[in-house]
Coordinates of C-alpha atoms in Angstrom, one line a residue:
Chain A
X1 CA -70.5 -33.5 -62.5
X2 CA -68.7 -30.8 -60.4
X3 CA -66.3 -32.2 -58.3
X4 CA -67.7 -30.1 -55.3
X5 CA -64.9 -32.0 -53.1
X6 CA -62.6 -29.7 -54.9
X7 CA -64.0 -26.6 -53.5
X8 CA -63.6 -27.2 -50.0
X9 CA -62.6 -24.1 -49.7
X10 CA -63.3 -20.4 -51.0
X11 CA -60.3 -19.6 -51.7
X12 CA -60.5 -22.9 -54.7
X13 CA -63.9 -22.2 -55.8
X14 CA -63.1 -18.0 -56.6
X15 CA -59.5 -19.7 -58.0
X16 CA -61.8 -21.8 -60.9
X17 CA -63.7 -18.7 -61.3
X18 CA -61.0 -17.1 -61.7
X19 CA -60.1 -19.2 -64.2
X20 CA -62.9 -19.6 -65.6
X21 CA -63.3 -16.4 -66.8
X22 CA -60.2 -15.9 -68.3
X23 CA -60.9 -18.7 -70.1
X24 CA -64.0 -17.7 -71.6
X25 CA -61.8 -14.3 -72.1
X26 CA -59.3 -15.6 -73.9
X27 CA -61.5 -16.7 -76.3
X28 CA -60.2 -19.8 -77.0
X29 CA -62.9 -22.2 -75.8
X30 CA -64.9 -22.5 -78.6
X31 CA -68.9 -22.6 -78.2
X32 CA -69.6 -26.0 -76.4
X33 CA -66.9 -25.9 -74.5
X34 CA -67.7 -21.9 -72.7
X35 CA -71.3 -23.9 -71.9
X36 CA -69.6 -26.2 -70.2
X37 CA -67.0 -23.6 -68.3
X38 CA -70.4 -21.2 -68.1
X39 CA -72.2 -24.7 -66.1
X40 CA -69.4 -25.6 -63.6
X41 CA -69.6 -22.1 -62.9
X42 CA -72.6 -21.7 -62.3
X43 CA -72.4 -25.0 -60.3
X44 CA -69.6 -23.6 -57.9
X45 CA -71.2 -20.3 -57.3
X46 CA -74.4 -22.0 -57.0
X47 CA -72.3 -24.2 -54.1
X48 CA -70.3 -21.4 -52.5
X49 CA -74.0 -19.2 -52.3
X50 CA -75.7 -22.9 -50.1
X51 CA -72.8 -23.2 -48.0
X52 CA -72.9 -19.3 -47.4
X53 CA -76.6 -20.0 -46.2
X54 CA -76.2 -22.2 -44.1
X55 CA -77.1 -21.7 -40.5
X56 CA -75.0 -19.0 -38.7
X57 CA -72.0 -20.7 -36.7
X58 CA -72.3 -20.8 -33.5
X59 CA -69.6 -19.1 -31.3
X60 CA -67.7 -21.4 -28.7
X61 CA -65.1 -20.9 -25.6
X62 CA -63.3 -23.0 -24.4
X63 CA -63.8 -24.4 -21.2
X64 CA -61.5 -27.0 -18.9
X65 CA -63.3 -29.6 -17.5
X66 CA -61.4 -32.6 -15.3
X67 CA -58.6 -31.4 -16.7
X68 CA -59.7 -31.4 -20.3
X69 CA -60.5 -27.9 -22.8
X70 CA -63.6 -28.7 -24.5
X71 CA -65.8 -25.9 -26.4
X72 CA -69.0 -24.8 -25.1
X73 CA -71.7 -22.5 -26.9
X74 CA -70.8 -18.8 -25.5
X75 CA -73.4 -17.0 -24.5
X76 CA -71.9 -13.4 -26.5
X77 CA -74.3 -11.4 -23.7
X78 CA -72.4 -12.3 -21.3
X79 CA -69.2 -9.9 -22.6
X80 CA -72.3 -7.3 -22.5
X81 CA -73.5 -7.9 -19.1
X82 CA -70.1 -8.0 -17.3
X83 CA -68.6 -4.7 -19.6
X84 CA -67.5 -2.2 -16.8
Chain B
X1 CA 0.3 4.4 33.5
X2 CA -2.8 5.2 31.9
X3 CA -6.0 4.1 32.7
X4 CA -7.8 1.9 30.3
X5 CA -10.7 3.4 28.2
X6 CA -13.4 1.7 27.9
X7 CA -13.9 -0.4 24.7
X8 CA -16.4 -1.8 22.4
X9 CA -16.2 -4.9 21.4
X10 CA -16.4 -4.5 17.6
X11 CA -19.8 -6.8 17.9
X12 CA -21.0 -4.2 20.2
X13 CA -20.6 -1.6 18.2
X14 CA -21.0 -3.1 15.2
X15 CA -24.6 -4.1 16.7
X16 CA -25.0 -0.1 17.4
X17 CA -24.2 1.1 14.6
X18 CA -26.2 -1.5 12.8
X19 CA -29.2 -0.6 14.6
X20 CA -28.8 3.2 14.8
X21 CA -28.0 3.2 11.0
X22 CA -30.9 0.3 9.8
X23 CA -33.5 2.5 12.0
X24 CA -32.8 5.8 10.6
X25 CA -32.6 4.8 6.7
X26 CA -35.6 2.8 6.3
X27 CA -37.6 3.2 3.7
X28 CA -35.4 5.9 1.6
X29 CA -35.1 6.8 -2.0
X30 CA -31.8 6.9 -3.6
X31 CA -31.3 8.6 -6.8
X32 CA -27.4 8.1 -8.6
X33 CA -26.3 5.8 -11.5
X34 CA -25.3 2.6 -11.8
X35 CA -22.3 0.9 -12.0
X36 CA -20.5 -2.8 -11.4
X37 CA -23.9 -4.5 -12.4
X38 CA -23.7 -7.8 -11.7
X39 CA -26.3 -10.5 -12.6
X40 CA -25.2 -13.4 -9.6
X41 CA -26.0 -16.9 -10.9
X42 CA -28.0 -17.0 -7.6
X43 CA -30.1 -14.2 -8.8
X44 CA -29.1 -11.6 -6.8
X45 CA -28.1 -8.4 -8.1
X46 CA -25.3 -6.7 -7.4
X47 CA -24.4 -3.1 -8.4
X48 CA -23.9 0.4 -6.6
X49 CA -24.6 3.6 -6.6
X50 CA -23.0 6.3 -7.4
X51 CA -22.4 10.1 -8.2
X52 CA -19.6 12.7 -8.3
X53 CA -18.3 12.1 -4.8
X54 CA -19.3 8.5 -3.2
X55 CA -20.4 5.6 -3.9
X56 CA -23.1 3.2 -1.9
X57 CA -23.1 -0.4 -2.2
X58 CA -26.7 -2.1 -3.3
X59 CA -27.7 -5.1 -3.9
X60 CA -31.6 -6.5 -5.6
X61 CA -32.0 -10.4 -4.4
X62 CA -33.5 -12.4 -6.5
X63 CA -37.3 -12.6 -5.6
X64 CA -37.4 -8.6 -6.2
X65 CA -35.5 -8.6 -9.3
X66 CA -38.1 -11.3 -10.5
X67 CA -40.9 -8.2 -10.5
X68 CA -38.2 -5.1 -12.3
X69 CA -39.9 -4.2 -16.1
X70 CA -36.6 -3.2 -17.0
X71 CA -33.0 -4.9 -16.8
X72 CA -30.3 -2.6 -15.1
X73 CA -27.5 -1.7 -16.7
X74 CA -24.3 0.4 -16.0
X75 CA -24.2 4.0 -16.4
X76 CA -28.4 4.0 -16.4
X77 CA -29.8 7.2 -13.7
X78 CA -32.3 5.6 -11.7
X79 CA -34.2 6.2 -8.3
X80 CA -33.7 3.0 -5.8
X81 CA -36.5 2.9 -2.9
X82 CA -35.4 0.2 0.0
X83 CA -33.2 0.0 3.2
X84 CA -29.6 0.3 4.4
X85 CA -28.8 -2.6 5.9
X86 CA -25.3 -3.6 7.6
X87 CA -23.3 -6.8 7.1
X88 CA -21.8 -7.6 10.2
X89 CA -19.2 -10.1 9.1
X90 CA -17.8 -7.4 5.6
X91 CA -18.1 -4.6 7.9
X92 CA -20.1 -3.3 5.2
X93 CA -23.4 -0.9 4.8
X94 CA -25.3 -1.8 1.5
X95 CA -28.7 -0.9 -0.2
X96 CA -31.0 -3.5 -0.3
X97 CA -33.3 -2.2 -3.2
X98 CA -37.4 -3.6 -3.0
X99 CA -37.9 -0.8 -6.1
X100 CA -36.5 0.6 -9.1
X101 CA -36.9 2.7 -12.0
X102 CA -35.2 4.5 -14.2
X103 CA -35.1 8.4 -14.3
X104 CA -36.2 10.6 -17.1
X105 CA -37.8 7.6 -18.6
X106 CA -40.6 5.3 -17.3
X107 CA -39.5 1.9 -16.4
X108 CA -42.2 0.2 -18.8
X109 CA -40.6 2.9 -21.3
X110 CA -37.5 2.1 -20.8
X111 CA -38.4 -1.9 -20.5
X112 CA -39.8 -1.8 -23.7
X113 CA -37.1 -0.7 -25.4
X114 CA -34.4 -2.9 -24.4
X115 CA -36.9 -6.1 -24.9
X116 CA -37.7 -4.2 -28.8
X117 CA -33.7 -4.0 -28.6
X118 CA -32.8 -8.1 -28.0
X119 CA -36.1 -9.2 -30.0
X120 CA -35.7 -7.7 -32.9
X121 CA -31.6 -8.6 -33.0
X122 CA -33.1 -11.7 -33.4
X123 CA -35.6 -10.7 -36.5
X124 CA -39.0 -12.0 -34.4
X125 CA -40.3 -8.4 -35.8
X126 CA -38.4 -8.8 -39.4
X127 CA -41.1 -8.1 -41.8
X128 CA -40.0 -11.1 -44.5
X129 CA -41.3 -13.3 -40.9
X130 CA -44.9 -12.4 -41.5
X131 CA -47.5 -14.5 -43.3
X132 CA -50.4 -13.3 -45.4
X133 CA -54.1 -13.6 -43.8
X134 CA -55.8 -16.6 -45.1
X135 CA -58.8 -14.5 -47.7
X136 CA -61.8 -16.9 -46.1
X137 CA -61.0 -17.9 -43.6
X138 CA -64.3 -20.3 -41.7
X139 CA -63.2 -20.9 -38.7
X140 CA -61.1 -18.1 -36.4
X141 CA -59.5 -17.9 -33.5
X142 CA -59.1 -15.8 -30.6
X143 CA -56.7 -15.4 -27.6
X144 CA -58.5 -12.3 -24.5
X145 CA -60.5 -11.9 -21.7
X146 CA -64.3 -13.5 -22.7
X147 CA -66.4 -10.4 -20.6
X148 CA -64.3 -7.8 -21.8
X149 CA -64.7 -4.7 -24.6
X150 CA -62.3 -6.3 -27.4
X151 CA -64.7 -10.1 -27.4
X152 CA -67.7 -8.0 -28.0
X153 CA -66.4 -5.2 -30.4
X154 CA -64.7 -8.6 -32.0
X155 CA -67.9 -10.8 -32.5
X156 CA -70.3 -7.4 -33.2
X157 CA -68.6 -6.7 -36.3
X158 CA -67.6 -10.6 -37.3
X159 CA -71.6 -11.1 -36.9
X160 CA -72.6 -8.1 -38.9
X161 CA -69.9 -9.5 -42.2
X162 CA -70.3 -12.9 -41.9
X163 CA -72.0 -15.2 -39.7
X164 CA -70.9 -17.9 -41.2
X165 CA -68.2 -17.8 -39.9
X166 CA -67.0 -19.7 -36.0
X167 CA -65.4 -17.5 -33.3
X168 CA -64.1 -19.7 -31.1
X169 CA -63.0 -17.8 -27.6
X170 CA -59.9 -19.2 -25.7
X171 CA -60.6 -16.8 -21.9
X172 CA -57.0 -15.3 -21.3
X173 CA -56.1 -12.7 -18.7
X174 CA -55.2 -9.8 -20.8
X175 CA -53.4 -7.1 -17.7
X176 CA -52.1 -8.9 -14.3
X177 CA -49.4 -10.4 -13.1
X178 CA -49.3 -14.1 -14.9
X179 CA -51.5 -12.8 -18.0
X180 CA -48.9 -13.2 -20.4
X181 CA -48.9 -17.0 -19.6
X182 CA -52.4 -17.2 -20.4
X183 CA -52.1 -15.4 -23.7
X184 CA -49.5 -18.2 -24.8
X185 CA -51.2 -20.9 -23.1
X186 CA -54.0 -19.9 -25.9
X187 CA -52.1 -19.4 -28.8
X188 CA -50.3 -22.6 -28.3
X189 CA -53.9 -24.4 -27.5
X190 CA -55.3 -23.2 -31.1
X191 CA -51.7 -24.5 -32.8
X192 CA -53.3 -27.8 -31.1
X193 CA -55.6 -27.6 -33.6
X194 CA -56.3 -27.8 -37.4
X195 CA -58.9 -26.2 -38.1
X196 CA -58.3 -22.7 -36.9
X197 CA -57.4 -20.5 -39.7
X198 CA -56.3 -17.6 -38.0
X199 CA -56.4 -16.0 -34.5
X200 CA -56.9 -12.7 -33.4
X201 CA -55.2 -12.2 -30.0
X202 CA -55.8 -8.4 -27.8
X203 CA -57.7 -6.6 -25.6
X204 CA -59.3 -3.3 -25.1
X205 CA -57.7 -0.2 -24.5
X206 CA -56.4 0.6 -20.8
X207 CA -52.8 1.9 -19.7
X208 CA -49.2 1.5 -20.7
X209 CA -49.5 -1.0 -17.4
X210 CA -52.8 -2.8 -18.4
X211 CA -51.1 -4.0 -21.9
X212 CA -48.1 -4.8 -20.7
X213 CA -48.7 -8.6 -20.8
X214 CA -48.9 -7.8 -25.1
X215 CA -45.2 -6.4 -24.2
X216 CA -44.2 -9.1 -22.9
X217 CA -41.4 -12.0 -24.1
X218 CA -43.4 -14.7 -23.4
X219 CA -45.9 -13.3 -25.4
X220 CA -44.0 -12.0 -28.2
X221 CA -42.4 -15.7 -28.6
X222 CA -45.7 -17.4 -28.7
X223 CA -46.9 -15.6 -31.5
X224 CA -43.6 -16.2 -33.1
X225 CA -43.8 -20.0 -32.9
X226 CA -47.4 -19.7 -33.9
X227 CA -47.5 -22.1 -37.0
X228 CA -50.9 -20.0 -37.7
X229 CA -51.2 -16.4 -38.7
X230 CA -52.2 -14.0 -36.3
X231 CA -53.6 -10.1 -36.2
X232 CA -52.5 -8.6 -32.8
X233 CA -55.1 -6.0 -31.9
X234 CA -53.9 -3.7 -28.5
X235 CA -55.0 -0.9 -26.8
X236 CA -56.2 1.9 -29.5
X237 CA -55.0 3.1 -32.8
X238 CA -51.8 5.0 -30.7
X239 CA -51.1 2.3 -28.4
X240 CA -48.4 -0.6 -30.3
X241 CA -47.0 -3.2 -28.6
X242 CA -44.2 -5.8 -29.1
X243 CA -47.2 -8.1 -29.8
X244 CA -48.5 -6.2 -32.2
X245 CA -44.9 -6.2 -34.3
X246 CA -44.3 -9.4 -34.2
X247 CA -48.1 -10.9 -35.7
X248 CA -48.1 -11.6 -38.7
X249 CA -50.6 -8.5 -39.0
X250 CA -51.0 -5.1 -36.5
X251 CA -54.8 -4.9 -36.1
X252 CA -55.4 -1.0 -34.6
X253 CA -58.2 -1.9 -32.4
X254 CA -60.2 -5.1 -31.3
X255 CA -63.0 -4.4 -34.0
X256 CA -60.2 -3.3 -37.2
X257 CA -59.0 -7.0 -36.4
X258 CA -62.8 -8.3 -37.2
X259 CA -63.0 -6.0 -40.2
X260 CA -59.4 -7.7 -41.1
X261 CA -60.3 -11.1 -40.7
X262 CA -64.1 -11.5 -41.2
X263 CA -64.5 -11.5 -44.8
X264 CA -68.0 -9.7 -45.8
X265 CA -70.2 -12.3 -46.8
X266 CA -72.1 -9.5 -48.8
X267 CA -68.9 -8.7 -50.5
X268 CA -67.6 -12.1 -51.6
X269 CA -71.1 -13.2 -52.7
X270 CA -70.9 -9.7 -54.9
X271 CA -67.5 -11.1 -56.1
X272 CA -69.2 -14.5 -57.2
X273 CA -72.1 -13.0 -59.3
X274 CA -70.0 -9.9 -60.6
X275 CA -67.8 -13.6 -61.9
X276 CA -70.4 -15.4 -63.0
X277 CA -71.7 -12.0 -64.8
X278 CA -68.5 -11.2 -66.9
X279 CA -68.8 -15.0 -68.2
X280 CA -72.1 -15.0 -68.8
X281 CA -71.0 -12.0 -71.4
X282 CA -68.2 -13.5 -72.4
X283 CA -70.7 -16.3 -73.7
X284 CA -73.2 -14.7 -74.8
X285 CA -71.0 -12.8 -77.1
X286 CA -69.5 -16.5 -78.2
X287 CA -73.3 -17.7 -79.1
X288 CA -73.7 -14.4 -81.2
X289 CA -70.8 -15.1 -82.5
X290 CA -71.4 -18.1 -83.4
X291 CA -74.8 -16.9 -84.6
X292 CA -73.3 -14.7 -86.9
X293 CA -71.0 -16.6 -88.7
X294 CA -73.8 -19.4 -89.4
X295 CA -76.2 -16.7 -90.5
X296 CA -73.9 -15.5 -93.0
X297 CA -73.1 -19.2 -94.4
X298 CA -77.5 -19.8 -94.1
X299 CA -77.3 -15.9 -96.1
X300 CA -76.3 -17.6 -99.2
X301 CA -79.2 -18.0 -101.6
X302 CA -79.2 -21.7 -101.8
X303 CA -79.8 -22.1 -97.7
X304 CA -82.2 -19.0 -97.7
X305 CA -84.7 -19.5 -100.9
X306 CA -84.1 -23.6 -102.1
X307 CA -88.1 -22.9 -103.4
X308 CA -86.9 -20.3 -105.7
X309 CA -83.9 -22.5 -106.9
X310 CA -86.0 -24.9 -107.7
X311 CA -88.4 -22.5 -109.6
X312 CA -85.9 -21.0 -111.6
X313 CA -85.3 -24.5 -113.2
X314 CA -88.9 -25.2 -113.4
X315 CA -89.3 -21.4 -115.1
X316 CA -85.7 -22.7 -117.6
X317 CA -87.6 -26.2 -118.2
X318 CA -90.8 -24.8 -119.4
X319 CA -88.9 -22.3 -121.4
X320 CA -87.6 -24.9 -123.3
X321 CA -90.6 -27.0 -123.2
X322 CA -92.0 -23.9 -125.1
X323 CA -89.0 -23.8 -127.0
X324 CA -89.6 -27.0 -128.7
X325 CA -93.3 -26.8 -129.7
X326 CA -92.3 -23.6 -131.4
X327 CA -90.1 -24.8 -133.0
X328 CA -92.9 -27.5 -134.9
X329 CA -93.0 -31.1 -135.2
X330 CA -90.3 -31.9 -138.1
X331 CA -88.1 -30.7 -135.8
X332 CA -89.4 -32.5 -132.4
X333 CA -88.5 -35.7 -134.7
X334 CA -85.7 -35.0 -135.5
X335 CA -85.1 -34.4 -132.3
X336 CA -86.6 -37.5 -131.2
X337 CA -84.2 -39.8 -133.4
X338 CA -81.2 -38.1 -132.4
X339 CA -82.5 -39.3 -128.9
X340 CA -83.4 -42.6 -130.3
X341 CA -79.6 -43.2 -131.6
X342 CA -78.0 -41.8 -128.5
X343 CA -80.5 -44.1 -126.4
X344 CA -79.4 -47.4 -128.6
X345 CA -75.7 -46.4 -128.0
X346 CA -76.0 -46.3 -124.7
X347 CA -77.5 -49.9 -125.1
X348 CA -74.3 -51.3 -127.1
X349 CA -72.1 -50.5 -123.7
X350 CA -74.2 -53.2 -121.7
X351 CA -72.5 -55.8 -121.2
X352 CA -75.2 -58.2 -122.7
X353 CA -75.0 -56.6 -125.7
X354 CA -70.8 -57.1 -126.0
X355 CA -71.8 -60.3 -125.3
X356 CA -74.4 -60.4 -127.9
X357 CA -71.7 -59.3 -130.0
X358 CA -69.8 -62.8 -129.7
X359 CA -67.4 -62.0 -127.1
X360 CA -67.6 -64.0 -123.9
X361 CA -66.2 -63.2 -120.8
X362 CA -64.3 -66.2 -118.5
X363 CA -63.7 -66.7 -115.0
X364 CA -62.3 -69.4 -112.8
X365 CA -64.2 -71.9 -111.7
X366 CA -63.1 -72.3 -108.1
X367 CA -62.5 -68.8 -107.2
X368 CA -64.8 -67.3 -109.8
X369 CA -61.4 -64.4 -110.4
X370 CA -62.2 -63.1 -114.2
X371 CA -59.6 -64.7 -116.1
X372 CA -58.2 -60.4 -118.4
X373 CA -54.7 -62.2 -119.0
X374 CA -53.0 -65.2 -119.9
X375 CA -51.5 -65.7 -116.5
X376 CA -54.9 -65.2 -115.4
X377 CA -54.8 -69.2 -115.9
X378 CA -52.8 -72.2 -115.6
X379 CA -53.0 -75.8 -117.5
X380 CA -56.1 -77.7 -115.8
X381 CA -57.9 -74.7 -114.4
X382 CA -61.3 -75.2 -114.7
X383 CA -62.8 -71.7 -116.5
X384 CA -66.8 -71.3 -117.4
X385 CA -67.3 -69.0 -119.6
X386 CA -70.0 -66.7 -120.0
X387 CA -72.3 -66.3 -123.3
X388 CA -75.0 -64.2 -124.1
X389 CA -77.3 -67.4 -124.2
X390 CA -75.6 -69.9 -121.6
X391 CA -72.3 -71.0 -120.2
X392 CA -69.5 -73.5 -120.8
X393 CA -67.5 -75.0 -118.4
X394 CA -64.0 -76.3 -119.9
X395 CA -60.3 -77.5 -118.9
X396 CA -56.7 -75.3 -119.7
X397 CA -54.9 -77.6 -122.2
X398 CA -52.3 -74.8 -122.6
X399 CA -51.7 -71.3 -122.0
X400 CA -49.3 -69.0 -123.8
X401 CA -48.7 -65.0 -124.5
X402 CA -46.4 -61.6 -125.1
X403 CA -44.3 -61.9 -122.0

């Protein structure tokens, strides 16, 4: 039902949720329309929540390999180990 | 005739003077005020050091000039360190400066002021240039030392606030000669990618000398050139660098940069919850409102107790019937007679009764249209006429009527 591609950024998702809230607070939509809007809002919120729950993002470090800059996984304990 | 005195050749005496002077005045400090400063296109710098009573010519070769943090200017009081050198062909001596520092103010401080003046004249520090940071970045580019305190702090705080935000580190030097170039390269690198939402660059605390790369024109210009918003986080809260001034946002420390850039996952969830909660409340208010409207409608007797209504009618009927009974047979018969009279009148209104009284109905045979007026039929039309007991078909021979 909801076009999830629209909410590829969290900014866009929040903006839509705020829009819906404002619309509902204006009292303009009828009950049926309000239920539709609320359903959409729930879907957006659930979608964001799922995204947030996805596995922890890795920490990457840029390394040069054969003259090319590439991402490698960064072991954050390295920073601790070499701390003065 | 006088005996000709023993004479030096010019070269010989000059050589001796040169040797004496240069030996005597090696590695000396000279304090004075700069005048006649000239930065030659060759890269060498020529100047004089003077005080109230004397002038000393001086030179800064190009290789030494490149290490100068500040730009010498006429009128500056300086301490110069170097060697006296005699230039034989010109018959002149000069101080070859190896080190130069301002008097009364640190060289770095002076350099900072000078560069600040120059770059702010270009508008590089203008507030109007600063862009807002993205509210919910997904990938953060970080230009700093991979082994420093800064990256450790940034990672720690970032993980705590929101582990779903990805950090990409560009390892750069953050102090020493050439560090500014690696920092600028990191900023430029992230700008070649299209998935980096914001960049943090900085380092932990240190001396003014240590922080110096972040006060260079190279880094300031790289920050200004960045398409992606840049947060500068250099040293401690009290340290302010030119990078801080050029960046879209200055964070007092690397930890603070992480707090400012990496949005809190919990806060975000709370925000979503709040919005959805407000909507849910609004929805239940709307539903309640609709229910009330419906209730007030249903509250009308017809909806509330339909059986009552029926019972009422029935009671009324029963009453009538009882009254009828009480009125006696005579009266009942009268009513019945009246009733049959009404029924027979109603029967008289039926079309068949009308036909029985001698009237008839005609319609055109071809299309069945009822003939109500003389105009409805023309000579030659065939008409069907319906009578109480049968039908006739006739041919129209003549028509006439009023108008």
